[in-house]
Short mmCIF file of C-alpha atoms in Angstrom, two decimals:
data_model
loop_
_atom_site.label_atom_id
_atom_site.label_comp_id
_atom_site.label_asym_id
_atom_site.label_seq_id
_atom_site.Cartn_x
_atom_site.Cartn_y
_atom_site.Cartn_z
CA UNK X 1339 -20.07 -69.12 84.27
CA UNK X 1340 -23.75 -69.14 85.20
CA UNK X 1341 -24.70 -70.99 88.34
CA UNK X 1342 -26.31 -74.43 88.45
CA UNK X 1343 -29.43 -75.49 90.36
CA UNK X 1344 -31.62 -78.56 90.52
CA UNK X 1345 -35.14 -78.89 89.21
CA UNK X 1346 -37.79 -81.59 89.29
CA UNK X 1347 -39.00 -82.35 85.78
CA UNK X 1348 -41.09 -84.85 83.82
CA UNK X 1349 -38.76 -86.86 81.58
CA UNK X 1350 -39.64 -89.01 78.58
CA UNK X 1351 -36.75 -91.48 78.29
CA UNK X 1352 -37.88 -92.61 74.85
CA UNK X 1353 -41.20 -92.88 72.98
CA UNK X 1354 -43.81 -95.32 74.26
CA UNK X 1355 -42.22 -95.57 77.70
CA UNK X 1356 -44.09 -94.08 80.70
CA UNK X 1357 -42.84 -90.67 81.77
CA UNK X 1358 -41.27 -90.20 85.19
CA UNK X 1359 -40.37 -87.30 87.44
CA UNK X 1360 -36.62 -86.85 87.92
CA UNK X 1361 -34.36 -84.34 89.63
CA UNK X 1362 -32.05 -82.74 87.05
CA UNK X 1363 -29.24 -80.21 87.03
CA UNK X 1364 -30.04 -76.93 85.28
CA UNK X 1365 -27.37 -74.50 84.15
CA UNK X 1366 -28.15 -70.84 84.75
CA UNK X 1367 -28.86 -68.44 81.88
CA UNK X 1368 -26.11 -67.32 79.53
CA UNK X 1369 -26.21 -64.37 77.13
CA UNK X 1370 -29.63 -63.92 75.54
CA UNK X 1371 -31.34 -66.31 77.97
CA UNK X 1372 -33.57 -66.10 81.03
CA UNK X 1373 -34.31 -68.40 83.95
CA UNK X 1374 -38.04 -68.88 84.52
CA UNK X 1375 -39.69 -70.34 87.61
CA UNK X 1376 -42.63 -72.24 86.20
CA UNK X 1377 -46.06 -71.61 87.69
CA UNK X 1378 -48.37 -73.48 85.31
CA UNK X 1379 -48.16 -75.74 82.26
CA UNK X 1380 -50.94 -77.18 80.15
CA UNK X 1381 -50.87 -80.81 79.02
CA UNK X 1382 -51.29 -80.54 75.26
CA UNK X 1383 -52.00 -83.18 72.64
CA UNK X 1384 -48.62 -82.42 71.08
CA UNK X 1385 -47.01 -83.75 74.27
CA UNK X 1386 -48.87 -87.00 73.59
CA UNK X 1387 -47.58 -87.06 70.01
CA UNK X 1388 -44.02 -86.81 71.33
CA UNK X 1389 -44.67 -89.46 73.99
CA UNK X 1390 -46.05 -91.80 71.32
CA UNK X 1391 -43.14 -91.22 68.94
CA UNK X 1392 -45.41 -89.83 66.22
CA UNK X 1393 -42.93 -87.13 65.27
CA UNK X 1394 -39.70 -89.11 65.43
CA UNK X 1395 -38.02 -87.35 68.36
CA UNK X 1396 -35.57 -89.41 70.40
CA UNK X 1397 -35.35 -89.12 74.15
CA UNK X 1398 -34.58 -88.25 76.73
CA UNK X 1399 -36.78 -85.12 76.74
CA UNK X 1400 -38.33 -82.93 79.40
CA UNK X 1401 -41.87 -82.69 78.07
CA UNK X 1402 -44.18 -79.66 78.20
CA UNK X 1403 -44.37 -76.68 75.87
CA UNK X 1404 -47.44 -74.72 77.04
CA UNK X 1405 -46.24 -72.87 80.10
CA UNK X 1406 -46.04 -69.66 82.09
CA UNK X 1407 -43.99 -68.50 85.03
CA UNK X 1408 -42.01 -65.63 86.50
CA UNK X 1409 -38.57 -64.50 85.45
CA UNK X 1410 -36.07 -65.38 88.16
CA UNK X 1411 -32.81 -64.36 86.50
CA UNK X 1412 -31.82 -62.52 83.33
CA UNK X 1413 -28.66 -63.34 81.41
CA UNK X 1414 -26.40 -60.79 79.72
CA UNK X 1415 -27.60 -58.94 76.60
CA UNK X 1416 -31.29 -59.34 77.40
CA UNK X 1417 -33.52 -56.29 77.01
CA UNK X 1418 -37.13 -55.81 78.06
CA UNK X 1419 -37.27 -58.55 80.70
CA UNK X 1420 -36.62 -58.30 84.42
CA UNK X 1421 -36.91 -60.50 87.47
CA UNK X 1422 -40.45 -60.85 88.77
CA UNK X 1423 -42.24 -60.49 85.41
CA UNK X 1424 -44.99 -62.94 84.51
CA UNK X 1425 -44.20 -64.47 81.13
CA UNK X 1426 -45.85 -66.97 78.81
CA UNK X 1427 -43.44 -69.12 76.84
CA UNK X 1428 -43.50 -69.47 73.07
CA UNK X 1429 -42.50 -72.90 71.79
CA UNK X 1430 -41.23 -71.54 68.46
CA UNK X 1431 -38.70 -68.86 69.30
CA UNK X 1432 -37.62 -66.75 66.30
CA UNK X 1433 -33.99 -66.32 65.32
CA UNK X 1434 -34.50 -62.65 64.42
CA UNK X 1435 -32.13 -62.93 61.46
CA UNK X 1436 -33.76 -64.94 58.65
CA UNK X 1437 -35.92 -63.60 55.83
CA UNK X 1438 -39.18 -64.57 57.55
CA UNK X 1439 -38.18 -62.73 60.72
CA UNK X 1440 -37.25 -59.68 58.64
CA UNK X 1441 -40.77 -59.84 57.17
CA UNK X 1442 -42.27 -59.95 60.70
CA UNK X 1443 -43.50 -63.51 60.15
CA UNK X 1444 -41.87 -65.46 63.02
CA UNK X 1445 -44.11 -68.48 62.43
CA UNK X 1446 -42.10 -69.05 59.23
CA UNK X 1447 -38.68 -68.61 60.87
CA UNK X 1448 -36.05 -70.85 59.30
CA UNK X 1449 -33.23 -70.08 61.74
CA UNK X 1450 -34.75 -71.26 65.00
CA UNK X 1451 -33.40 -74.33 66.77
CA UNK X 1452 -36.68 -74.83 68.60
CA UNK X 1453 -37.59 -77.98 66.65
CA UNK X 1454 -34.19 -79.43 67.57
CA UNK X 1455 -35.08 -78.86 71.26
CA UNK X 1456 -31.99 -76.71 71.71
CA UNK X 1457 -31.13 -73.15 72.67
CA UNK X 1458 -29.81 -70.81 69.96
CA UNK X 1459 -26.18 -71.76 70.66
CA UNK X 1460 -27.06 -75.44 70.18
CA UNK X 1461 -26.77 -76.53 73.77
CA UNK X 1462 -29.18 -77.91 76.33
CA UNK X 1463 -29.00 -76.55 79.89
CA UNK X 1464 -30.29 -79.80 81.41
CA UNK X 1465 -28.27 -82.75 82.73
CA UNK X 1466 -28.88 -85.79 84.87
CA UNK X 1467 -26.72 -85.90 88.02
CA UNK X 1468 -24.22 -88.20 86.27
CA UNK X 1469 -23.96 -85.82 83.31
CA UNK X 1470 -26.32 -87.28 80.67
CA UNK X 1471 -27.77 -84.55 78.45
CA UNK X 1472 -31.54 -84.06 78.59
CA UNK X 1473 -33.28 -81.99 75.92
CA UNK X 1474 -36.03 -79.50 76.81
CA UNK X 1475 -38.98 -80.03 74.46
CA UNK X 1476 -39.03 -77.25 71.86
CA UNK X 1477 -36.27 -75.52 73.86
CA UNK X 1478 -38.59 -74.71 76.79
CA UNK X 1479 -39.53 -78.02 78.52
CA UNK X 1480 -42.27 -76.62 80.75
CA UNK X 1481 -43.00 -79.73 82.83
CA UNK X 1482 -40.26 -78.61 85.20
CA UNK X 1483 -39.98 -76.36 88.22
CA UNK X 1484 -37.45 -74.16 86.41
CA UNK X 1485 -36.49 -73.63 82.78
CA UNK X 1486 -33.74 -71.70 81.02
CA UNK X 1487 -35.13 -70.39 77.74
CA UNK X 1488 -34.19 -67.98 74.95
CA UNK X 1489 -35.23 -64.45 75.88
CA UNK X 1490 -37.29 -64.20 72.69
CA UNK X 1491 -39.40 -67.13 73.91
CA UNK X 1492 -40.43 -65.34 77.13
CA UNK X 1493 -43.33 -62.95 76.48
CA UNK X 1494 -44.35 -60.51 79.20
CA UNK X 1495 -48.04 -60.73 80.07
CA UNK X 1496 -50.47 -58.03 81.24
CA UNK X 1497 -50.98 -57.54 84.99
CA UNK X 1498 -53.87 -59.60 86.33
CA UNK X 1499 -53.49 -62.48 83.87
CA UNK X 1500 -54.06 -65.77 85.75
CA UNK X 1501 -51.03 -68.01 85.38
CA UNK X 1502 -53.11 -70.92 84.05
CA UNK X 1503 -54.58 -68.65 81.36
CA UNK X 1504 -51.11 -67.37 80.45
CA UNK X 1505 -49.91 -70.97 80.12
CA UNK X 1506 -52.73 -71.96 77.76
CA UNK X 1507 -52.08 -68.88 75.64
CA UNK X 1508 -48.57 -70.28 75.14
CA UNK X 1509 -49.82 -72.95 72.73
CA UNK X 1510 -53.39 -74.20 72.32
CA UNK X 1511 -55.27 -70.93 72.66
CA UNK X 1512 -52.96 -69.04 70.32
CA UNK X 1513 -52.94 -71.89 67.79
CA UNK X 1514 -56.74 -71.98 67.62
CA UNK X 1515 -57.75 -68.36 68.09
CA UNK X 1516 -55.14 -66.96 65.72
CA UNK X 1517 -55.99 -69.59 63.08
CA UNK X 1518 -59.38 -67.88 62.95
CA UNK X 1519 -58.20 -64.29 63.33
CA UNK X 1520 -55.00 -64.27 61.27
CA UNK X 1521 -54.65 -67.38 59.10
CA UNK X 1522 -58.27 -67.49 57.90
CA UNK X 1523 -59.21 -63.88 58.71
CA UNK X 1524 -62.77 -64.96 59.47
CA UNK X 1525 -65.22 -62.27 58.41
CA UNK X 1526 -68.26 -61.03 60.35
CA UNK X 1527 -71.36 -63.02 59.45
CA UNK X 1528 -69.44 -65.85 57.78
CA UNK X 1529 -70.15 -69.54 58.43
CA UNK X 1530 -67.48 -71.48 60.31
CA UNK X 1531 -67.08 -75.21 60.95
CA UNK X 1532 -64.62 -76.52 63.55
CA UNK X 1533 -63.90 -80.26 63.53
CA UNK X 1534 -62.37 -81.54 66.76
CA UNK X 1535 -63.21 -79.91 70.09
CA UNK X 1536 -60.07 -80.28 72.16
CA UNK X 1537 -58.32 -77.20 73.51
CA UNK X 1538 -57.21 -76.04 70.05
CA UNK X 1539 -60.56 -76.64 68.38
CA UNK X 1540 -62.51 -74.83 71.10
CA UNK X 1541 -60.00 -71.99 70.83
CA UNK X 1542 -60.80 -71.80 67.11
CA UNK X 1543 -64.47 -71.58 68.10
CA UNK X 1544 -63.59 -68.71 70.45
CA UNK X 1545 -61.62 -66.99 67.70
CA UNK X 1546 -64.51 -67.28 65.25
CA UNK X 1547 -66.84 -65.77 67.87
CA UNK X 1548 -64.47 -62.84 68.47
CA UNK X 1549 -64.32 -62.32 64.69
CA UNK X 1550 -68.12 -62.04 64.58
CA UNK X 1551 -68.87 -65.18 62.58
CA UNK X 1552 -72.54 -65.98 62.01
CA UNK X 1553 -72.97 -69.75 62.18
CA UNK X 1554 -70.25 -71.50 64.19
CA UNK X 1555 -70.69 -75.26 63.83
CA UNK X 1556 -68.77 -77.43 66.31
CA UNK X 1557 -68.16 -81.06 65.32
CA UNK X 1558 -66.93 -83.95 67.48
CA UNK X 1559 -67.68 -87.56 68.42
CA UNK X 1560 -67.71 -86.93 72.18
CA UNK X 1561 -71.08 -85.84 73.56
CA UNK X 1562 -69.54 -84.04 76.55
CA UNK X 1563 -67.43 -81.83 74.28
CA UNK X 1564 -70.42 -81.06 72.07
CA UNK X 1565 -72.44 -80.09 75.15
CA UNK X 1566 -69.76 -77.64 76.25
CA UNK X 1567 -69.05 -76.12 72.82
CA UNK X 1568 -71.76 -73.48 73.18
CA UNK X 1569 -69.93 -72.07 76.22
CA UNK X 1570 -67.16 -71.03 73.82
CA UNK X 1571 -69.36 -69.50 71.12
CA UNK X 1572 -70.69 -72.38 69.00
CA UNK X 1573 -74.15 -71.73 67.55
CA UNK X 1574 -74.69 -75.32 66.39
CA UNK X 1575 -73.21 -78.73 67.14
CA UNK X 1576 -72.95 -81.86 65.01
CA UNK X 1577 -72.16 -85.31 66.37
CA UNK X 1578 -69.71 -87.00 64.01
CA UNK X 1579 -70.46 -90.66 63.31
CA UNK X 1580 -69.10 -93.46 61.14
CA UNK X 1581 -71.69 -92.49 58.53
CA UNK X 1582 -69.56 -89.91 56.77
CA UNK X 1583 -72.22 -88.75 54.31
CA UNK X 1584 -74.77 -88.22 57.06
CA UNK X 1585 -72.23 -86.27 59.10
CA UNK X 1586 -71.30 -84.15 56.09
CA UNK X 1587 -74.95 -83.45 55.30
CA UNK X 1588 -75.59 -82.34 58.89
CA UNK X 1589 -72.56 -80.05 58.81
CA UNK X 1590 -73.58 -78.44 55.53
CA UNK X 1591 -77.13 -77.91 56.73
CA UNK X 1592 -75.98 -76.29 59.98
CA UNK X 1593 -73.56 -74.07 58.04
CA UNK X 1594 -76.28 -72.83 55.69
CA UNK X 1595 -75.26 -74.94 52.72
CA UNK X 1596 -71.53 -75.09 53.38
CA UNK X 1597 -68.78 -73.37 55.30
CA UNK X 1598 -66.92 -70.21 54.39
CA UNK X 1599 -64.19 -71.52 56.72
CA UNK X 1600 -63.67 -75.08 57.96
CA UNK X 1601 -61.00 -75.77 60.61
CA UNK X 1602 -59.58 -79.26 61.17
CA UNK X 1603 -58.20 -79.34 64.71
CA UNK X 1604 -57.47 -83.04 65.25
CA UNK X 1605 -54.70 -83.97 62.83
CA UNK X 1606 -56.36 -86.83 60.96
CA UNK X 1607 -56.45 -87.16 57.16
CA UNK X 1608 -60.10 -88.27 57.25
CA UNK X 1609 -61.26 -85.18 59.15
CA UNK X 1610 -59.24 -82.86 56.92
CA UNK X 1611 -60.98 -84.43 53.94
CA UNK X 1612 -64.30 -83.85 55.73
CA UNK X 1613 -63.41 -80.19 56.25
CA UNK X 1614 -62.61 -79.76 52.55
CA UNK X 1615 -65.88 -81.38 51.51
CA UNK X 1616 -67.83 -79.16 53.93
CA UNK X 1617 -66.83 -75.97 52.07
CA UNK X 1618 -69.13 -73.84 50.00
CA UNK X 1619 -67.95 -72.11 46.81
CA UNK X 1620 -64.99 -69.88 47.61
CA UNK X 1621 -64.51 -71.50 51.02
CA UNK X 1622 -61.25 -72.13 52.86
CA UNK X 1623 -60.21 -75.27 54.73
CA UNK X 1624 -57.63 -74.59 57.44
CA UNK X 1625 -55.43 -77.49 58.57
CA UNK X 1626 -54.59 -76.80 62.22
CA UNK X 1627 -54.07 -80.25 63.75
CA UNK X 1628 -50.73 -81.92 63.07
CA UNK X 1629 -50.86 -85.68 62.28
CA UNK X 1630 -48.03 -88.20 62.64
CA UNK X 1631 -45.33 -87.71 60.04
CA UNK X 1632 -46.12 -89.28 56.69
CA UNK X 1633 -49.91 -88.95 56.96
CA UNK X 1634 -51.59 -88.04 53.65
CA UNK X 1635 -55.06 -86.80 52.78
CA UNK X 1636 -56.85 -86.77 49.41
CA UNK X 1637 -59.52 -84.66 47.78
CA UNK X 1638 -61.38 -84.35 44.50
CA UNK X 1639 -59.27 -81.87 42.54
CA UNK X 1640 -62.07 -81.11 40.11
CA UNK X 1641 -64.43 -80.17 42.91
CA UNK X 1642 -61.75 -78.03 44.57
CA UNK X 1643 -61.16 -76.13 41.33
CA UNK X 1644 -64.86 -75.85 40.52
CA UNK X 1645 -65.56 -74.37 43.95
CA UNK X 1646 -62.51 -72.05 43.81
CA UNK X 1647 -61.76 -73.40 47.27
CA UNK X 1648 -58.57 -72.98 49.28
CA UNK X 1649 -56.61 -75.30 51.57
CA UNK X 1650 -54.13 -73.65 53.93
CA UNK X 1651 -51.88 -74.93 56.70
CA UNK X 1652 -51.81 -72.93 59.92
CA UNK X 1653 -48.75 -73.44 62.11
CA UNK X 1654 -49.18 -71.76 65.53
CA UNK X 1655 -52.03 -69.69 64.08
CA UNK X 1656 -49.48 -67.67 62.10
CA UNK X 1657 -48.92 -65.85 65.36
CA UNK X 1658 -46.40 -63.27 66.42
CA UNK X 1659 -46.23 -64.20 70.12
CA UNK X 1660 -44.60 -60.93 71.19
CA UNK X 1661 -47.72 -59.10 69.97
CA UNK X 1662 -50.42 -61.76 70.10
CA UNK X 1663 -49.88 -63.29 73.56
CA UNK X 1664 -50.59 -59.99 75.37
CA UNK X 1665 -53.47 -59.25 72.99
CA UNK X 1666 -55.13 -62.58 73.76
CA UNK X 1667 -54.64 -62.02 77.50
CA UNK X 1668 -56.32 -58.63 77.19
CA UNK X 1669 -59.26 -60.23 75.35
CA UNK X 1670 -59.56 -62.69 78.24
CA UNK X 1671 -59.44 -59.89 80.82
CA UNK X 1672 -62.16 -58.06 78.85
CA UNK X 1673 -64.40 -61.13 79.03
CA UNK X 1674 -64.22 -61.88 75.30
CA UNK X 1675 -62.23 -65.14 75.45
CA UNK X 1676 -63.39 -67.64 78.12
CA UNK X 1677 -59.98 -69.33 78.26
CA UNK X 1678 -60.35 -70.42 81.88
CA UNK X 1679 -63.30 -72.66 80.91
CA UNK X 1680 -60.86 -74.89 79.05
CA UNK X 1681 -59.34 -76.05 82.32
CA UNK X 1682 -60.57 -79.54 83.16
CA UNK X 1683 -58.37 -80.21 86.17
CA UNK X 1684 -55.36 -78.81 88.00
CA UNK X 1685 -52.66 -81.38 88.72
CA UNK X 1686 -49.08 -81.68 89.96
CA UNK X 1687 -46.02 -82.92 88.07
CA UNK X 1688 -46.72 -86.45 89.30
CA UNK X 1689 -50.08 -86.37 87.47
CA UNK X 1690 -48.70 -85.75 83.98
CA UNK X 1691 -48.61 -89.43 83.04
CA UNK X 1692 -52.27 -89.89 83.93
CA UNK X 1693 -53.13 -86.69 82.08
CA UNK X 1694 -51.45 -88.01 78.93
CA UNK X 1695 -53.43 -91.23 79.26
CA UNK X 1696 -56.67 -89.22 79.56
CA UNK X 1697 -55.74 -87.31 76.40
CA UNK X 1698 -55.20 -90.58 74.57
CA UNK X 1699 -58.71 -91.64 75.60
CA UNK X 1700 -60.17 -88.30 74.46
CA UNK X 1701 -61.36 -87.42 77.95
CA UNK X 1702 -61.93 -83.83 78.99
CA UNK X 1703 -60.29 -80.60 77.93
CA UNK X 1704 -57.05 -79.11 79.31
CA UNK X 1705 -55.35 -80.45 82.41
CA UNK X 1706 -52.92 -77.91 83.81
CA UNK X 1707 -49.89 -78.55 86.00
CA UNK X 1708 -49.94 -75.99 88.79
CA UNK X 1709 -46.70 -75.86 90.74
CA UNK X 1710 -46.65 -75.96 94.52
CA UNK X 1711 -45.22 -72.45 94.89
CA UNK X 1712 -48.06 -70.91 92.88
CA UNK X 1713 -48.49 -67.36 94.30
#
């Protein structure tokens, strides 16, 4: 039987209740699992969705799903990982057995238990001292000093990768950059519009820049985010207002008459509709942001058909983390992805609640939990 340790972790008892830091029991890794000592974890808008109950998950949960750390212990039947390795954690671990996994498309895996917040054998390794089960968000729960995760969720990162950068690659950066590079396959010289300039949206801007897009139009309501968008590769910015038609006209003008690719990175029906309407003939709207369950958008079908336009959903940027996480880290190390500029503030576990509140107010970019034993 694997050993048990304690770990401090941020627990959401149930939606719409303030999070709190608790000391939990953590079972050691079993077959196919690894123990990771967390070094950094980004506070992502998806954590806010869970905290608000937008996606219907019950508590109690250890929040956090955008993390990196070092492998402390390797369970039986784990290949390719060893103690001391820096790893970024993928929040959608593949089962390796379903049809999508056989087609090398882990973003479509149907056998994972990630969305149930459980390890492949169905268990959770976390307990309160009196024995109450606690689920790790998306099976990794990165707002904790330690986490036991499926080995396929722990991706080894290149030497020299800063831990905060590795953490952000675990979710927001991959979701945005790969939406541009893989889902949309942005072409050199094409016009790109990105609506919503949080961590994911600015990562889509970075991805479009790496792809060699011509016009990259960044759209948001917050002046501070618009001012910073050019740091990430935007060529033009548009301030979104309540006057939808004026906003749309400004976007189309900046995109040279309409976008080849329009990315919606907020998760609101109204902004997805804006992205669709911003397309030129033959353009593609990419839905990246995830709204609360049940949200619906509408569009003029006749216009969509007339323009031969496309609408596509992009979960996790259609990424293969085992290949894409190290690739994105290398692009950062080569100076092609300014991931570190996304970091608004470094905080401790006790600051997660305030960071979630700041997200709800739309303030700043990524706040990153940096653990006290950061090397």
